[in-house]
Amino acid sequence: MAISYINTEEVKNIAKDIVSLANDLDYEFNNLFKRFSDVPTVTKEWVGNQANYYFNHIEKDKKQYMDFSNEIRNIGKKIDYDVNQIQSSINMNNSDEFVRRD
């Protein structure tokens, strides 16, 4: 199915929102894992060897969460890149329409 209409400005805004939300997600993940790491040493809700082991193990999982938000960010960037390519094609086609070739 061919695309017959696209509002490039709206798509750019959506892409920008996706990137912004991925950045917000990074912030929330960082806060969450900071909170986890503080449990055995700073806030001391749970202390001891088992607590240290558990929260050190959780810290290793952080990479998966950060990778997830990075992939979301990459989707937003890809959408932005694609819509810029579409806009460029539209601009070239529109300029060609004004040049009459006889």
Backbone atoms as SQL, in Angstrom:
CREATE TABLE atoms (id INTEGER PRIMARY KEY, chain TEXT, resi INTEGER, resn TEXT, atom TEXT, x REAL, y REAL, z REAL);
INSERT INTO atoms VALUES
  (1, 'A', 1, 'MET', 'N', 0.839, -1.168, 0.000),
  (2, 'A', 1, 'MET', 'CA', 0.000, 0.000, 0.000),
  (3, 'A', 1, 'MET', 'C', 0.890, 1.238, 0.000),
  (4, 'A', 2, 'ALA', 'N', 0.608, 2.166, -0.868),
  (5, 'A', 2, 'ALA', 'CA', 1.389, 3.383, -0.989),
  (6, 'A', 2, 'ALA', 'C', 0.882, 4.436, -0.003),
  (7, 'A', 3, 'ILE', 'N', 1.791, 5.236, 0.465),
  (8, 'A', 3, 'ILE', 'CA', 1.427, 6.349, 1.338),
  (9, 'A', 3, 'ILE', 'C', 0.994, 7.498, 0.442),
  (10, 'A', 4, 'SER', 'N', -0.216, 7.991, 0.666),
  (11, 'A', 4, 'SER', 'CA', -0.693, 9.079, -0.178),
  (12, 'A', 4, 'SER', 'C', -0.653, 10.426, 0.535),
  (13, 'A', 5, 'TYR', 'N', -0.499, 10.396, 1.886),
  (14, 'A', 5, 'TYR', 'CA', -0.459, 11.647, 2.628),
  (15, 'A', 5, 'TYR', 'C', 0.332, 11.430, 3.902),
  (16, 'A', 6, 'ILE', 'N', 1.156, 12.398, 4.252),
  (17, 'A', 6, 'ILE', 'CA', 1.872, 12.348, 5.522),
  (18, 'A', 6, 'ILE', 'C', 2.066, 13.779, 6.018),
  (19, 'A', 7, 'ASN', 'N', 1.740, 13.989, 7.262),
  (20, 'A', 7, 'ASN', 'CA', 1.964, 15.278, 7.901),
  (21, 'A', 7, 'ASN', 'C', 3.348, 15.184, 8.559),
  (22, 'A', 8, 'THR', 'N', 4.357, 15.650, 7.851),
  (23, 'A', 8, 'THR', 'CA', 5.732, 15.473, 8.329),
  (24, 'A', 8, 'THR', 'C', 5.989, 16.210, 9.638),
  (25, 'A', 9, 'GLU', 'N', 5.373, 17.350, 9.832),
  (26, 'A', 9, 'GLU', 'CA', 5.573, 18.090, 11.088),
  (27, 'A', 9, 'GLU', 'C', 5.026, 17.292, 12.270),
  (28, 'A', 10, 'GLU', 'N', 3.870, 16.700, 12.083),
  (29, 'A', 10, 'GLU', 'CA', 3.276, 15.893, 13.159),
  (30, 'A', 10, 'GLU', 'C', 4.142, 14.673, 13.459),
  (31, 'A', 11, 'VAL', 'N', 4.653, 14.030, 12.431),
  (32, 'A', 11, 'VAL', 'CA', 5.514, 12.868, 12.625),
  (33, 'A', 11, 'VAL', 'C', 6.813, 13.278, 13.322),
  (34, 'A', 12, 'LYS', 'N', 7.351, 14.441, 12.955),
  (35, 'A', 12, 'LYS', 'CA', 8.552, 14.944, 13.636),
  (36, 'A', 12, 'LYS', 'C', 8.277, 15.174, 15.118),
  (37, 'A', 13, 'ASN', 'N', 7.112, 15.720, 15.432),
  (38, 'A', 13, 'ASN', 'CA', 6.740, 15.940, 16.828),
  (39, 'A', 13, 'ASN', 'C', 6.610, 14.616, 17.580),
  (40, 'A', 14, 'ILE', 'N', 6.047, 13.629, 16.926),
  (41, 'A', 14, 'ILE', 'CA', 5.920, 12.307, 17.546),
  (42, 'A', 14, 'ILE', 'C', 7.302, 11.720, 17.806),
  (43, 'A', 15, 'ALA', 'N', 8.190, 11.827, 16.837),
  (44, 'A', 15, 'ALA', 'CA', 9.552, 11.312, 17.005),
  (45, 'A', 15, 'ALA', 'C', 10.258, 12.023, 18.156),
  (46, 'A', 16, 'LYS', 'N', 10.072, 13.329, 18.238),
  (47, 'A', 16, 'LYS', 'CA', 10.674, 14.107, 19.322),
  (48, 'A', 16, 'LYS', 'C', 10.114, 13.668, 20.674),
  (49, 'A', 17, 'ASP', 'N', 8.824, 13.408, 20.721),
  (50, 'A', 17, 'ASP', 'CA', 8.202, 12.924, 21.960),
  (51, 'A', 17, 'ASP', 'C', 8.744, 11.557, 22.364),
  (52, 'A', 18, 'ILE', 'N', 8.942, 10.685, 21.400),
  (53, 'A', 18, 'ILE', 'CA', 9.486, 9.358, 21.694),
  (54, 'A', 18, 'ILE', 'C', 10.870, 9.479, 22.313),
  (55, 'A', 19, 'VAL', 'N', 11.717, 10.313, 21.732),
  (56, 'A', 19, 'VAL', 'CA', 13.075, 10.508, 22.267),
  (57, 'A', 19, 'VAL', 'C', 13.009, 11.110, 23.669),
  (58, 'A', 20, 'SER', 'N', 12.139, 12.088, 23.846),
  (59, 'A', 20, 'SER', 'CA', 11.991, 12.722, 25.160),
  (60, 'A', 20, 'SER', 'C', 11.509, 11.720, 26.209),
  (61, 'A', 21, 'LEU', 'N', 10.553, 10.898, 25.848),
  (62, 'A', 21, 'LEU', 'CA', 10.045, 9.899, 26.786),
  (63, 'A', 21, 'LEU', 'C', 11.103, 8.836, 27.100),
  (64, 'A', 22, 'ALA', 'N', 11.925, 8.504, 26.130),
  (65, 'A', 22, 'ALA', 'CA', 13.023, 7.563, 26.392),
  (66, 'A', 22, 'ALA', 'C', 14.018, 8.186, 27.371),
  (67, 'A', 23, 'ASN', 'N', 14.267, 9.476, 27.243),
  (68, 'A', 23, 'ASN', 'CA', 15.143, 10.165, 28.195),
  (69, 'A', 23, 'ASN', 'C', 14.526, 10.167, 29.596),
  (70, 'A', 24, 'ASP', 'N', 13.214, 10.392, 29.664),
  (71, 'A', 24, 'ASP', 'CA', 12.518, 10.331, 30.955),
  (72, 'A', 24, 'ASP', 'C', 12.617, 8.932, 31.553),
  (73, 'A', 25, 'LEU', 'N', 12.495, 7.935, 30.707),
  (74, 'A', 25, 'LEU', 'CA', 12.595, 6.549, 31.167),
  (75, 'A', 25, 'LEU', 'C', 13.988, 6.269, 31.724),
  (76, 'A', 26, 'ASP', 'N', 15.019, 6.765, 31.059),
  (77, 'A', 26, 'ASP', 'CA', 16.391, 6.646, 31.575),
  (78, 'A', 26, 'ASP', 'C', 16.488, 7.240, 32.978),
  (79, 'A', 27, 'TYR', 'N', 15.935, 8.424, 33.133),
  (80, 'A', 27, 'TYR', 'CA', 15.966, 9.108, 34.420),
  (81, 'A', 27, 'TYR', 'C', 15.289, 8.259, 35.496),
  (82, 'A', 28, 'GLU', 'N', 14.125, 7.726, 35.172),
  (83, 'A', 28, 'GLU', 'CA', 13.394, 6.901, 36.143),
  (84, 'A', 28, 'GLU', 'C', 14.142, 5.610, 36.467),
  (85, 'A', 29, 'PHE', 'N', 14.710, 4.975, 35.456),
  (86, 'A', 29, 'PHE', 'CA', 15.492, 3.761, 35.708),
  (87, 'A', 29, 'PHE', 'C', 16.697, 4.074, 36.590),
  (88, 'A', 30, 'ASN', 'N', 17.385, 5.172, 36.302),
  (89, 'A', 30, 'ASN', 'CA', 18.539, 5.553, 37.122),
  (90, 'A', 30, 'ASN', 'C', 18.130, 5.805, 38.573),
  (91, 'A', 31, 'ASN', 'N', 17.011, 6.484, 38.771),
  (92, 'A', 31, 'ASN', 'CA', 16.522, 6.719, 40.132),
  (93, 'A', 31, 'ASN', 'C', 16.165, 5.413, 40.832),
  (94, 'A', 32, 'LEU', 'N', 15.507, 4.521, 40.114),
  (95, 'A', 32, 'LEU', 'CA', 15.123, 3.237, 40.684),
  (96, 'A', 32, 'LEU', 'C', 16.352, 2.438, 41.120),
  (97, 'A', 33, 'PHE', 'N', 17.328, 2.342, 40.255),
  (98, 'A', 33, 'PHE', 'CA', 18.514, 1.551, 40.588),
  (99, 'A', 33, 'PHE', 'C', 19.378, 2.246, 41.639),
  (100, 'A', 34, 'LYS', 'N', 19.347, 3.558, 41.674),
  (101, 'A', 34, 'LYS', 'CA', 20.028, 4.281, 42.752),
  (102, 'A', 34, 'LYS', 'C', 19.367, 3.955, 44.076),
  (103, 'A', 35, 'ARG', 'N', 18.046, 3.951, 44.067),
  (104, 'A', 35, 'ARG', 'CA', 17.285, 3.619, 45.283),
  (105, 'A', 35, 'ARG', 'C', 17.611, 2.203, 45.744),
  (106, 'A', 36, 'PHE', 'N', 17.672, 1.264, 44.788),
  (107, 'A', 36, 'PHE', 'CA', 18.034, -0.113, 45.137),
  (108, 'A', 36, 'PHE', 'C', 19.422, -0.178, 45.766),
  (109, 'A', 37, 'SER', 'N', 20.368, 0.520, 45.153),
  (110, 'A', 37, 'SER', 'CA', 21.751, 0.439, 45.651),
  (111, 'A', 37, 'SER', 'C', 21.903, 1.079, 47.022),
  (112, 'A', 38, 'ASP', 'N', 21.004, 2.003, 47.372),
  (113, 'A', 38, 'ASP', 'CA', 21.054, 2.662, 48.679),
  (114, 'A', 38, 'ASP', 'C', 20.492, 1.813, 49.816),
  (115, 'A', 39, 'VAL', 'N', 19.723, 0.789, 49.494),
  (116, 'A', 39, 'VAL', 'CA', 19.045, 0.013, 50.541),
  (117, 'A', 39, 'VAL', 'C', 20.023, -0.576, 51.571),
  (118, 'A', 40, 'PRO', 'N', 21.046, -1.310, 51.171),
  (119, 'A', 40, 'PRO', 'CA', 21.874, -1.932, 52.212),
  (120, 'A', 40, 'PRO', 'C', 22.878, -0.979, 52.885),
  (121, 'A', 41, 'THR', 'N', 23.144, 0.163, 52.281),
  (122, 'A', 41, 'THR', 'CA', 24.200, 1.019, 52.831),
  (123, 'A', 41, 'THR', 'C', 23.720, 2.377, 53.331),
  (124, 'A', 42, 'VAL', 'N', 22.745, 2.978, 52.669),
  (125, 'A', 42, 'VAL', 'CA', 22.318, 4.334, 53.018),
  (126, 'A', 42, 'VAL', 'C', 21.022, 4.311, 53.840),
  (127, 'A', 43, 'THR', 'N', 19.973, 3.746, 53.262),
  (128, 'A', 43, 'THR', 'CA', 18.677, 3.746, 53.957),
  (129, 'A', 43, 'THR', 'C', 18.545, 2.580, 54.934),
  (130, 'A', 44, 'LYS', 'N', 19.292, 1.536, 54.696),
  (131, 'A', 44, 'LYS', 'CA', 19.431, 0.367, 55.588),
  (132, 'A', 44, 'LYS', 'C', 18.104, -0.312, 55.943),
  (133, 'A', 45, 'GLU', 'N', 17.192, -0.406, 54.949),
  (134, 'A', 45, 'GLU', 'CA', 15.975, -1.190, 55.182),
  (135, 'A', 45, 'GLU', 'C', 16.303, -2.673, 55.299),
  (136, 'A', 46, 'TRP', 'N', 17.361, -3.071, 54.618),
  (137, 'A', 46, 'TRP', 'CA', 17.797, -4.464, 54.660),
  (138, 'A', 46, 'TRP', 'C', 19.318, -4.426, 54.595),
  (139, 'A', 47, 'VAL', 'N', 19.982, -5.019, 55.547),
  (140, 'A', 47, 'VAL', 'CA', 21.438, -4.990, 55.610),
  (141, 'A', 47, 'VAL', 'C', 21.982, -6.413, 55.707),
  (142, 'A', 48, 'GLY', 'N', 23.271, -6.528, 55.511),
  (143, 'A', 48, 'GLY', 'CA', 23.928, -7.822, 55.639),
  (144, 'A', 48, 'GLY', 'C', 24.387, -8.361, 54.305),
  (145, 'A', 49, 'ASN', 'N', 25.008, -9.536, 54.360),
  (146, 'A', 49, 'ASN', 'CA', 25.568, -10.152, 53.154),
  (147, 'A', 49, 'ASN', 'C', 24.513, -10.472, 52.109),
  (148, 'A', 50, 'GLN', 'N', 23.360, -10.985, 52.555),
  (149, 'A', 50, 'GLN', 'CA', 22.307, -11.323, 51.599),
  (150, 'A', 50, 'GLN', 'C', 21.773, -10.068, 50.905),
  (151, 'A', 51, 'ALA', 'N', 21.627, -9.006, 51.658),
  (152, 'A', 51, 'ALA', 'CA', 21.164, -7.751, 51.064),
  (153, 'A', 51, 'ALA', 'C', 22.181, -7.242, 50.049),
  (154, 'A', 52, 'ASN', 'N', 23.446, -7.250, 50.429),
  (155, 'A', 52, 'ASN', 'CA', 24.491, -6.808, 49.497),
  (156, 'A', 52, 'ASN', 'C', 24.500, -7.661, 48.241),
  (157, 'A', 53, 'TYR', 'N', 24.385, -8.973, 48.390),
  (158, 'A', 53, 'TYR', 'CA', 24.378, -9.873, 47.238),
  (159, 'A', 53, 'TYR', 'C', 23.173, -9.559, 46.339),
  (160, 'A', 54, 'TYR', 'N', 22.004, -9.449, 46.953),
  (161, 'A', 54, 'TYR', 'CA', 20.779, -9.220, 46.193),
  (162, 'A', 54, 'TYR', 'C', 20.842, -7.915, 45.403),
  (163, 'A', 55, 'PHE', 'N', 21.228, -6.835, 46.046),
  (164, 'A', 55, 'PHE', 'CA', 21.223, -5.541, 45.363),
  (165, 'A', 55, 'PHE', 'C', 22.384, -5.396, 44.385),
  (166, 'A', 56, 'ASN', 'N', 23.476, -6.101, 44.608),
  (167, 'A', 56, 'ASN', 'CA', 24.543, -6.142, 43.605),
  (168, 'A', 56, 'ASN', 'C', 24.073, -6.905, 42.370),
  (169, 'A', 57, 'HIS', 'N', 23.314, -7.959, 42.598),
  (170, 'A', 57, 'HIS', 'CA', 22.772, -8.737, 41.479),
  (171, 'A', 57, 'HIS', 'C', 21.777, -7.892, 40.671),
  (172, 'A', 58, 'ILE', 'N', 20.948, -7.142, 41.370),
  (173, 'A', 58, 'ILE', 'CA', 19.982, -6.261, 40.694),
  (174, 'A', 58, 'ILE', 'C', 20.710, -5.220, 39.844),
  (175, 'A', 59, 'GLU', 'N', 21.809, -4.698, 40.332),
  (176, 'A', 59, 'GLU', 'CA', 22.575, -3.683, 39.594),
  (177, 'A', 59, 'GLU', 'C', 23.027, -4.216, 38.234),
  (178, 'A', 60, 'LYS', 'N', 23.309, -5.506, 38.172),
  (179, 'A', 60, 'LYS', 'CA', 23.717, -6.109, 36.892),
  (180, 'A', 60, 'LYS', 'C', 22.571, -6.111, 35.883),
  (181, 'A', 61, 'ASP', 'N', 21.342, -6.122, 36.372),
  (182, 'A', 61, 'ASP', 'CA', 20.176, -6.100, 35.483),
  (183, 'A', 61, 'ASP', 'C', 19.919, -4.720, 34.883),
  (184, 'A', 62, 'LYS', 'N', 20.511, -3.709, 35.441),
  (185, 'A', 62, 'LYS', 'CA', 20.273, -2.338, 34.997),
  (186, 'A', 62, 'LYS', 'C', 20.561, -2.176, 33.506),
  (187, 'A', 63, 'LYS', 'N', 21.564, -2.845, 33.010),
  (188, 'A', 63, 'LYS', 'CA', 21.941, -2.720, 31.601),
  (189, 'A', 63, 'LYS', 'C', 20.771, -3.079, 30.678),
  (190, 'A', 64, 'GLN', 'N', 20.024, -4.116, 31.030),
  (191, 'A', 64, 'GLN', 'CA', 18.879, -4.504, 30.201),
  (192, 'A', 64, 'GLN', 'C', 17.839, -3.386, 30.147),
  (193, 'A', 65, 'TYR', 'N', 17.613, -2.743, 31.254),
  (194, 'A', 65, 'TYR', 'CA', 16.644, -1.649, 31.293),
  (195, 'A', 65, 'TYR', 'C', 17.141, -0.454, 30.479),
  (196, 'A', 66, 'MET', 'N', 18.410, -0.154, 30.609),
  (197, 'A', 66, 'MET', 'CA', 18.968, 0.970, 29.864),
  (198, 'A', 66, 'MET', 'C', 18.994, 0.660, 28.367),
  (199, 'A', 67, 'ASP', 'N', 19.273, -0.590, 28.016),
  (200, 'A', 67, 'ASP', 'CA', 19.231, -0.997, 26.610),
  (201, 'A', 67, 'ASP', 'C', 17.822, -0.821, 26.040),
  (202, 'A', 68, 'PHE', 'N', 16.826, -1.147, 26.848),
  (203, 'A', 68, 'PHE', 'CA', 15.436, -0.995, 26.420),
  (204, 'A', 68, 'PHE', 'C', 15.124, 0.463, 26.086),
  (205, 'A', 69, 'SER', 'N', 15.483, 1.370, 26.982),
  (206, 'A', 69, 'SER', 'CA', 15.197, 2.788, 26.707),
  (207, 'A', 69, 'SER', 'C', 16.037, 3.298, 25.535),
  (208, 'A', 70, 'ASN', 'N', 17.240, 2.777, 25.367),
  (209, 'A', 70, 'ASN', 'CA', 18.053, 3.162, 24.208),
  (210, 'A', 70, 'ASN', 'C', 17.409, 2.707, 22.900),
  (211, 'A', 71, 'GLU', 'N', 16.825, 1.518, 22.909),
  (212, 'A', 71, 'GLU', 'CA', 16.153, 1.029, 21.698),
  (213, 'A', 71, 'GLU', 'C', 14.938, 1.892, 21.369),
  (214, 'A', 72, 'ILE', 'N', 14.202, 2.288, 22.387),
  (215, 'A', 72, 'ILE', 'CA', 13.069, 3.187, 22.161),
  (216, 'A', 72, 'ILE', 'C', 13.559, 4.512, 21.585),
  (217, 'A', 73, 'ARG', 'N', 14.646, 5.047, 22.149),
  (218, 'A', 73, 'ARG', 'CA', 15.227, 6.295, 21.652),
  (219, 'A', 73, 'ARG', 'C', 15.649, 6.140, 20.196),
  (220, 'A', 74, 'ASN', 'N', 16.256, 5.001, 19.870),
  (221, 'A', 74, 'ASN', 'CA', 16.686, 4.745, 18.492),
  (222, 'A', 74, 'ASN', 'C', 15.505, 4.699, 17.528),
  (223, 'A', 75, 'ILE', 'N', 14.379, 4.164, 17.982),
  (224, 'A', 75, 'ILE', 'CA', 13.181, 4.157, 17.142),
  (225, 'A', 75, 'ILE', 'C', 12.750, 5.599, 16.845),
  (226, 'A', 76, 'GLY', 'N', 12.738, 6.441, 17.869),
  (227, 'A', 76, 'GLY', 'CA', 12.389, 7.847, 17.655),
  (228, 'A', 76, 'GLY', 'C', 13.334, 8.534, 16.690),
  (229, 'A', 77, 'LYS', 'N', 14.625, 8.263, 16.837),
  (230, 'A', 77, 'LYS', 'CA', 15.617, 8.870, 15.939),
  (231, 'A', 77, 'LYS', 'C', 15.455, 8.359, 14.509),
  (232, 'A', 78, 'LYS', 'N', 15.131, 7.077, 14.362),
  (233, 'A', 78, 'LYS', 'CA', 14.932, 6.502, 13.031),
  (234, 'A', 78, 'LYS', 'C', 13.698, 7.117, 12.368),
  (235, 'A', 79, 'ILE', 'N', 12.637, 7.269, 13.137),
  (236, 'A', 79, 'ILE', 'CA', 11.428, 7.909, 12.598),
  (237, 'A', 79, 'ILE', 'C', 11.756, 9.331, 12.146),
  (238, 'A', 80, 'ASP', 'N', 12.513, 10.063, 12.961),
  (239, 'A', 80, 'ASP', 'CA', 12.888, 11.428, 12.613),
  (240, 'A', 80, 'ASP', 'C', 13.725, 11.444, 11.333),
  (241, 'A', 81, 'TYR', 'N', 14.686, 10.546, 11.230),
  (242, 'A', 81, 'TYR', 'CA', 15.522, 10.460, 10.031),
  (243, 'A', 81, 'TYR', 'C', 14.652, 10.171, 8.801),
  (244, 'A', 82, 'ASP', 'N', 13.767, 9.186, 8.929),
  (245, 'A', 82, 'ASP', 'CA', 12.922, 8.808, 7.796),
  (246, 'A', 82, 'ASP', 'C', 12.012, 9.952, 7.357),
  (247, 'A', 83, 'VAL', 'N', 11.428, 10.661, 8.324),
  (248, 'A', 83, 'VAL', 'CA', 10.529, 11.755, 7.954),
  (249, 'A', 83, 'VAL', 'C', 11.322, 12.899, 7.318),
  (250, 'A', 84, 'ASN', 'N', 12.566, 13.094, 7.725),
  (251, 'A', 84, 'ASN', 'CA', 13.404, 14.098, 7.061),
  (252, 'A', 84, 'ASN', 'C', 13.688, 13.694, 5.617),
  (253, 'A', 85, 'GLN', 'N', 13.908, 12.411, 5.389),
  (254, 'A', 85, 'GLN', 'CA', 14.127, 11.923, 4.020),
  (255, 'A', 85, 'GLN', 'C', 12.860, 12.123, 3.186),
  (256, 'A', 86, 'ILE', 'N', 11.713, 11.841, 3.775),
  (257, 'A', 86, 'ILE', 'CA', 10.442, 12.038, 3.074),
  (258, 'A', 86, 'ILE', 'C', 10.252, 13.512, 2.735),
  (259, 'A', 87, 'GLN', 'N', 10.519, 14.373, 3.711),
  (260, 'A', 87, 'GLN', 'CA', 10.363, 15.811, 3.484),
  (261, 'A', 87, 'GLN', 'C', 11.308, 16.289, 2.388),
  (262, 'A', 88, 'SER', 'N', 12.510, 15.771, 2.375),
  (263, 'A', 88, 'SER', 'CA', 13.467, 16.136, 1.331),
  (264, 'A', 88, 'SER', 'C', 12.948, 15.712, -0.050),
  (265, 'A', 89, 'SER', 'N', 12.401, 14.523, -0.139),
  (266, 'A', 89, 'SER', 'CA', 11.843, 14.049, -1.411),
  (267, 'A', 89, 'SER', 'C', 10.673, 14.918, -1.852),
  (268, 'A', 90, 'ILE', 'N', 9.835, 15.269, -0.908),
  (269, 'A', 90, 'ILE', 'CA', 8.688, 16.133, -1.218),
  (270, 'A', 90, 'ILE', 'C', 9.177, 17.481, -1.745),
  (271, 'A', 91, 'ASN', 'N', 10.171, 18.042, -1.063),
  (272, 'A', 91, 'ASN', 'CA', 10.705, 19.339, -1.490),
  (273, 'A', 91, 'ASN', 'C', 11.304, 19.264, -2.883),
  (274, 'A', 92, 'MET', 'N', 12.032, 18.188, -3.179),
  (275, 'A', 92, 'MET', 'CA', 12.635, 18.047, -4.514),
  (276, 'A', 92, 'MET', 'C', 11.551, 17.880, -5.577),
  (277, 'A', 93, 'ASN', 'N', 10.523, 17.110, -5.274),
  (278, 'A', 93, 'ASN', 'CA', 9.434, 16.921, -6.238),
  (279, 'A', 93, 'ASN', 'C', 8.674, 18.209, -6.473),
  (280, 'A', 94, 'ASN', 'N', 8.463, 18.958, -5.408),
  (281, 'A', 94, 'ASN', 'CA', 7.745, 20.230, -5.565),
  (282, 'A', 94, 'ASN', 'C', 8.564, 21.219, -6.379),
  (283, 'A', 95, 'SER', 'N', 9.866, 21.260, -6.187),
  (284, 'A', 95, 'SER', 'CA', 10.691, 22.187, -6.963),
  (285, 'A', 95, 'SER', 'C', 10.759, 21.756, -8.421),
  (286, 'A', 96, 'ASP', 'N', 10.704, 20.429, -8.683),
  (287, 'A', 96, 'ASP', 'CA', 10.705, 19.936, -10.062),
  (288, 'A', 96, 'ASP', 'C', 9.414, 20.305, -10.791),
  (289, 'A', 97, 'GLU', 'N', 8.317, 20.417, -10.065),
  (290, 'A', 97, 'GLU', 'CA', 7.048, 20.758, -10.688),
  (291, 'A', 97, 'GLU', 'C', 7.067, 22.175, -11.257),
  (292, 'A', 98, 'PHE', 'N', 7.847, 23.045, -10.665),
  (293, 'A', 98, 'PHE', 'CA', 7.902, 24.429, -11.115),
  (294, 'A', 98, 'PHE', 'C', 8.859, 24.634, -12.281),
  (295, 'A', 99, 'VAL', 'N', 9.685, 23.639, -12.522),
  (296, 'A', 99, 'VAL', 'CA', 10.599, 23.708, -13.672),
  (297, 'A', 99, 'VAL', 'C', 9.917, 22.979, -14.815),
  (298, 'A', 100, 'ARG', 'N', 9.573, 23.728, -15.810),
  (299, 'A', 100, 'ARG', 'CA', 8.864, 23.133, -16.943),
  (300, 'A', 100, 'ARG', 'C', 9.888, 22.623, -17.943),
  (301, 'A', 101, 'ARG', 'N', 9.732, 21.381, -18.285),
  (302, 'A', 101, 'ARG', 'CA', 10.656, 20.769, -19.259),
  (303, 'A', 101, 'ARG', 'C', 9.876, 20.512, -20.548),
  (304, 'A', 102, 'ASP', 'N', 10.259, 21.182, -21.582),
  (305, 'A', 102, 'ASP', 'CA', 9.582, 21.010, -22.884),
  (306, 'A', 102, 'ASP', 'C', 10.453, 20.282, -23.847);
